[in-house]
PDB file of C-alpha atoms in Angstrom:
ATOM      1  CA  MET L   1      -4.497   0.851 -17.223  1.00  0.00           C
ATOM      2  CA  GLY L   2      -2.999   3.831 -16.290  1.00  0.00           C
ATOM      3  CA  ASN L   3      -3.770   4.077 -12.361  1.00  0.00           C
ATOM      4  CA  ASN L   4      -1.958   0.384 -12.547  1.00  0.00           C
ATOM      5  CA  ARG L   5       0.703   1.829 -13.496  1.00  0.00           C
ATOM      6  CA  PHE L   6       0.438   5.340 -11.307  1.00  0.00           C
ATOM      7  CA  VAL L   7      -0.191   2.665  -8.468  1.00  0.00           C
ATOM      8  CA  LYS L   8       3.114   0.376  -9.564  1.00  0.00           C
ATOM      9  CA  ASN L   9       5.151   3.841  -9.493  1.00  0.00           C
ATOM     10  CA  VAL L  10       4.272   5.043  -6.183  1.00  0.00           C
ATOM     11  CA  ILE L  11       5.271   1.732  -4.524  1.00  0.00           C
ATOM     12  CA  LEU L  12       8.390   1.784  -6.168  1.00  0.00           C
ATOM     13  CA  LEU L  13       9.238   4.556  -4.812  1.00  0.00           C
ATOM     14  CA  VAL L  14       8.472   3.783  -1.730  1.00  0.00           C
ATOM     15  CA  LEU L  15      10.668   0.966  -1.921  1.00  0.00           C
ATOM     16  CA  LEU L  16      13.901   3.345  -2.963  1.00  0.00           C
ATOM     17  CA  CYS L  17      13.056   5.543  -0.335  1.00  0.00           C
ATOM     18  CA  ILE L  18      13.393   2.610   2.273  1.00  0.00           C
ATOM     19  CA  CYS L  19      16.495   0.544   0.612  1.00  0.00           C
ATOM     20  CA  ALA L  20      18.136   4.186  -0.050  1.00  0.00           C
ATOM     21  CA  ASN L  21      18.219   5.018   3.546  1.00  0.00           C
ATOM     22  CA  GLY L  22      17.386   1.705   6.089  1.00  0.00           C
ATOM     23  CA  TYR L  23      18.652   2.956   9.351  1.00  0.00           C
ATOM     24  CA  SER L  24      15.984   1.897  12.097  1.00  0.00           C
ATOM     25  CA  GLN L  25      16.504   5.138  14.193  1.00  0.00           C
ATOM     26  CA  THR L  26      15.390   7.193  11.021  1.00  0.00           C
ATOM     27  CA  VAL L  27      12.889   5.128   8.703  1.00  0.00           C
ATOM     28  CA  VAL L  28       9.647   3.376  10.627  1.00  0.00           C
ATOM     29  CA  LEU L  29       7.158   1.516   8.441  1.00  0.00           C
ATOM     30  CA  LYS L  30       3.664   1.988   9.154  1.00  0.00           C
ATOM     31  CA  ASN L  31       0.772  -0.349   9.083  1.00  0.00           C
ATOM     32  CA  SER L  32      -3.401   1.400   9.515  1.00  0.00           C
ATOM     33  CA  LEU L  33      -5.310  -1.675  11.696  1.00  0.00           C
ATOM     34  CA  LEU L  34      -7.952   0.726  10.705  1.00  0.00           C
ATOM     35  CA  TYR L  35      -7.326  -0.037   6.860  1.00  0.00           C
ATOM     36  CA  ASP L  36      -7.022  -3.893   7.769  1.00  0.00           C
ATOM     37  CA  ALA L  37     -10.115  -3.623   8.658  1.00  0.00           C
ATOM     38  CA  THR L  38     -11.373  -3.093   5.152  1.00  0.00           C
ATOM     39  CA  LEU L  39      -8.863  -5.832   3.764  1.00  0.00           C
ATOM     40  CA  THR L  40      -7.175  -2.540   1.996  1.00  0.00           C
ATOM     41  CA  PRO L  41      -3.247  -3.040   1.850  1.00  0.00           C
ATOM     42  CA  ASN L  42      -1.456   0.530   3.097  1.00  0.00           C
ATOM     43  CA  ILE L  43       1.791   0.783   3.813  1.00  0.00           C
ATOM     44  CA  GLY L  44       3.592   4.001   5.715  1.00  0.00           C
ATOM     45  CA  VAL L  45       6.639   5.082   5.621  1.00  0.00           C
ATOM     46  CA  GLU L  46       7.835   7.613   8.023  1.00  0.00           C
ATOM     47  CA  VAL L  47      11.843   9.660   8.430  1.00  0.00           C
ATOM     48  CA  LYS L  48      13.088  11.408  11.145  1.00  0.00           C
ATOM     49  CA  LEU L  49      14.808  14.970   9.783  1.00  0.00           C
ATOM     50  CA  SER L  50      16.008  15.958  12.683  1.00  0.00           C
ATOM     51  CA  ARG L  51      15.744  16.165  16.383  1.00  0.00           C
ATOM     52  CA  GLN L  52      11.993  16.753  16.524  1.00  0.00           C
ATOM     53  CA  TRP L  53      10.497  16.608  12.490  1.00  0.00           C
ATOM     54  CA  SER L  54       9.802  13.883  10.755  1.00  0.00           C
ATOM     55  CA  ALA L  55       8.184  13.175   7.037  1.00  0.00           C
ATOM     56  CA  GLY L  56       5.908  10.689   6.029  1.00  0.00           C
ATOM     57  CA  LEU L  57       3.593   9.154   3.067  1.00  0.00           C
ATOM     58  CA  ASN L  58       0.676   7.263   3.910  1.00  0.00           C
ATOM     59  CA  LEU L  59      -0.100   4.760   0.684  1.00  0.00           C
ATOM     60  CA  GLY L  60      -3.862   2.771   0.898  1.00  0.00           C
ATOM     61  CA  TYR L  61      -5.294   0.967  -2.635  1.00  0.00           C
ATOM     62  CA  GLN L  62      -8.337  -1.134  -3.155  1.00  0.00           C
ATOM     63  CA  PRO L  63      -8.128  -2.355  -6.012  1.00  0.00           C
ATOM     64  CA  TRP L  64     -11.376  -5.582  -5.353  1.00  0.00           C
ATOM     65  CA  PRO L  65     -15.325  -5.911  -5.341  1.00  0.00           C
ATOM     66  CA  PHE L  66     -16.801  -7.825  -3.323  1.00  0.00           C
ATOM     67  CA  LYS L  67     -16.837 -11.627  -3.371  1.00  0.00           C
ATOM     68  CA  ASP L  68     -20.425 -11.864  -3.373  1.00  0.00           C
ATOM     69  CA  THR L  69     -20.734  -9.453  -6.800  1.00  0.00           C
ATOM     70  CA  ALA L  70     -18.729  -8.344  -8.998  1.00  0.00           C
ATOM     71  CA  GLU L  71     -21.429  -5.337  -9.444  1.00  0.00           C
ATOM     72  CA  ARG L  72     -21.112  -4.517  -6.011  1.00  0.00           C
ATOM     73  CA  LYS L  73     -17.637  -2.549  -5.577  1.00  0.00           C
ATOM     74  CA  MET L  74     -15.772   0.160  -3.169  1.00  0.00           C
ATOM     75  CA  ARG L  75     -12.197   0.518  -4.468  1.00  0.00           C
ATOM     76  CA  HIS L  76     -10.505   3.370  -3.685  1.00  0.00           C
ATOM     77  CA  LEU L  77      -6.599   4.755  -3.758  1.00  0.00           C
ATOM     78  CA  LEU L  78      -5.003   7.362  -0.821  1.00  0.00           C
ATOM     79  CA  ILE L  79      -1.549   8.979  -1.279  1.00  0.00           C
ATOM     80  CA  ALA L  80      -0.964  11.416   2.091  1.00  0.00           C
ATOM     81  CA  PRO L  81       2.508  12.901   3.014  1.00  0.00           C
ATOM     82  CA  GLU L  82       2.374  14.257   6.422  1.00  0.00           C
ATOM     83  CA  VAL L  83       5.054  16.312   8.616  1.00  0.00           C
ATOM     84  CA  ARG L  84       5.708  16.279  12.316  1.00  0.00           C
ATOM     85  CA  TYR L  85       7.083  17.842  14.954  1.00  0.00           C
ATOM     86  CA  TRP L  86       7.090  15.686  18.201  1.00  0.00           C
ATOM     87  CA  LEU L  87       6.514  17.657  21.308  1.00  0.00           C
ATOM     88  CA  SER L  88       8.876  15.501  24.036  1.00  0.00           C
ATOM     89  CA  LYS L  89      11.956  17.521  24.261  1.00  0.00           C
ATOM     90  CA  ARG L  90      13.156  15.515  27.951  1.00  0.00           C
ATOM     91  CA  LYS L  91      17.090  14.152  27.440  1.00  0.00           C
ATOM     92  CA  ASP L  92      15.892  10.817  28.692  1.00  0.00           C
ATOM     93  CA  ASP L  93      13.429  10.121  26.492  1.00  0.00           C
ATOM     94  CA  CYS L  94      15.175   8.491  23.369  1.00  0.00           C
ATOM     95  CA  PRO L  95      14.636  10.998  20.277  1.00  0.00           C
ATOM     96  CA  ARG L  96      15.132   8.265  17.364  1.00  0.00           C
ATOM     97  CA  LEU L  97      12.552   6.448  18.441  1.00  0.00           C
ATOM     98  CA  LEU L  98      10.043   9.058  17.476  1.00  0.00           C
ATOM     99  CA  ARG L  99       7.782   8.707  20.509  1.00  0.00           C
ATOM    100  CA  GLY L 100       5.796  10.742  22.159  1.00  0.00           C
ATOM    101  CA  HIS L 101       3.104  13.574  21.036  1.00  0.00           C
ATOM    102  CA  PHE L 102       3.064  15.442  18.376  1.00  0.00           C
ATOM    103  CA  ILE L 103       1.495  17.984  16.178  1.00  0.00           C
ATOM    104  CA  GLY L 104       1.655  18.053  12.346  1.00  0.00           C
ATOM    105  CA  ALA L 105      -0.210  19.027   8.754  1.00  0.00           C
ATOM    106  CA  TYR L 106      -0.961  16.395   6.265  1.00  0.00           C
ATOM    107  CA  ALA L 107      -2.461  16.413   2.777  1.00  0.00           C
ATOM    108  CA  ALA L 108      -4.326  13.877   1.243  1.00  0.00           C
ATOM    109  CA  SER L 109      -5.682  13.270  -2.718  1.00  0.00           C
ATOM    110  CA  GLY L 110      -6.852  10.071  -4.226  1.00  0.00           C
ATOM    111  CA  LYS L 111      -9.812   8.763  -6.627  1.00  0.00           C
ATOM    112  CA  TYR L 112     -12.469   6.550  -5.837  1.00  0.00           C
ATOM    113  CA  ASP L 113     -14.908   4.509  -7.429  1.00  0.00           C
ATOM    114  CA  ILE L 114     -18.741   3.068  -5.355  1.00  0.00           C
ATOM    115  CA  GLN L 115     -20.615   0.708  -7.304  1.00  0.00           C
ATOM    116  CA  LYS L 116     -23.812  -0.431  -5.727  1.00  0.00           C
ATOM    117  CA  GLY L 117     -24.793  -3.170  -7.906  1.00  0.00           C
ATOM    118  CA  GLY L 118     -28.240  -4.577  -8.181  1.00  0.00           C
ATOM    119  CA  ASP L 119     -31.083  -3.436 -10.817  1.00  0.00           C
ATOM    120  CA  ASP L 120     -29.197  -0.108 -12.173  1.00  0.00           C
ATOM    121  CA  ASP L 121     -25.349  -1.634 -13.285  1.00  0.00           C
ATOM    122  CA  HIS L 122     -24.286   2.359 -13.550  1.00  0.00           C
ATOM    123  CA  GLU L 123     -25.743   3.457 -10.217  1.00  0.00           C
ATOM    124  CA  GLY L 124     -22.584   4.825  -7.840  1.00  0.00           C
ATOM    125  CA  TRP L 125     -20.129   7.741  -7.108  1.00  0.00           C
ATOM    126  CA  GLN L 126     -16.913   8.142  -9.165  1.00  0.00           C
ATOM    127  CA  GLY L 127     -13.976  10.996  -8.764  1.00  0.00           C
ATOM    128  CA  GLU L 128     -11.391  12.790  -7.308  1.00  0.00           C
ATOM    129  CA  TYR L 129     -10.539  13.898  -3.477  1.00  0.00           C
ATOM    130  CA  SER L 130      -8.361  15.911  -2.059  1.00  0.00           C
ATOM    131  CA  SER L 131      -8.078  17.479   1.733  1.00  0.00           C
ATOM    132  CA  PHE L 132      -5.679  18.660   4.227  1.00  0.00           C
ATOM    133  CA  GLY L 133      -5.657  19.668   7.450  1.00  0.00           C
ATOM    134  CA  LEU L 134      -4.093  19.548  11.454  1.00  0.00           C
ATOM    135  CA  THR L 135      -3.212  16.425  12.847  1.00  0.00           C
ATOM    136  CA  TYR L 136      -2.095  15.510  16.630  1.00  0.00           C
ATOM    137  CA  GLY L 137      -1.301  12.296  18.303  1.00  0.00           C
ATOM    138  CA  TYR L 138       1.079  10.568  20.312  1.00  0.00           C
ATOM    139  CA  SER L 139       2.612   7.472  19.462  1.00  0.00           C
ATOM    140  CA  ALA L 140       3.830   5.039  22.512  1.00  0.00           C
ATOM    141  CA  PHE L 141       6.180   2.381  22.942  1.00  0.00           C
ATOM    142  CA  LEU L 142       5.371  -1.418  22.874  1.00  0.00           C
ATOM    143  CA  GLY L 143       8.737  -3.000  22.431  1.00  0.00           C
ATOM    144  CA  GLN L 144      11.900  -2.606  20.867  1.00  0.00           C
ATOM    145  CA  HIS L 145      10.291  -2.719  16.958  1.00  0.00           C
ATOM    146  CA  TRP L 146       6.880  -1.735  18.051  1.00  0.00           C
ATOM    147  CA  ARG L 147       5.178   1.072  18.630  1.00  0.00           C
ATOM    148  CA  LEU L 148       1.591   1.970  18.944  1.00  0.00           C
ATOM    149  CA  GLU L 149       0.239   5.477  17.181  1.00  0.00           C
ATOM    150  CA  LEU L 150      -2.778   6.971  18.246  1.00  0.00           C
ATOM    151  CA  SER L 151      -4.031  10.378  15.958  1.00  0.00           C
ATOM    152  CA  LEU L 152      -7.099  12.580  15.582  1.00  0.00           C
ATOM    153  CA  SER L 153      -6.535  14.497  12.042  1.00  0.00           C
ATOM    154  CA  GLY L 154      -8.956  17.267  10.801  1.00  0.00           C
TER     155      GLY L 154
END
């Protein structure tokens, strides 16, 4: 019960941040295609702090069991804040769009619940995790409202 309350509070906080400063040049909404491939609902918000700095928060939550059986499941919750330094310094590059190469630092934390099902219904893993590290990436401009972002983190 407490986990659902926590998720609702985090989603409410993200929505309030979006509504508080809804300028398209300073706030970017993001979605992970890799999470979409695993049917994990996710959202990311990135806010421009200055010409070359931005901060973001990514959320992912997988609440569903597998369709073929109720015993087999892989649930998880991810919260990952990140700060980025954008390397582009060209005067003709529009700094409002947060595009080009970037480096940054991230932290991630979450919970997981993986159950195998089968003969032993209690076989699986549950716990919490956290990580932190550096990231490098590139954000390509695809159109007025679209970007493609690729990054490596470790």
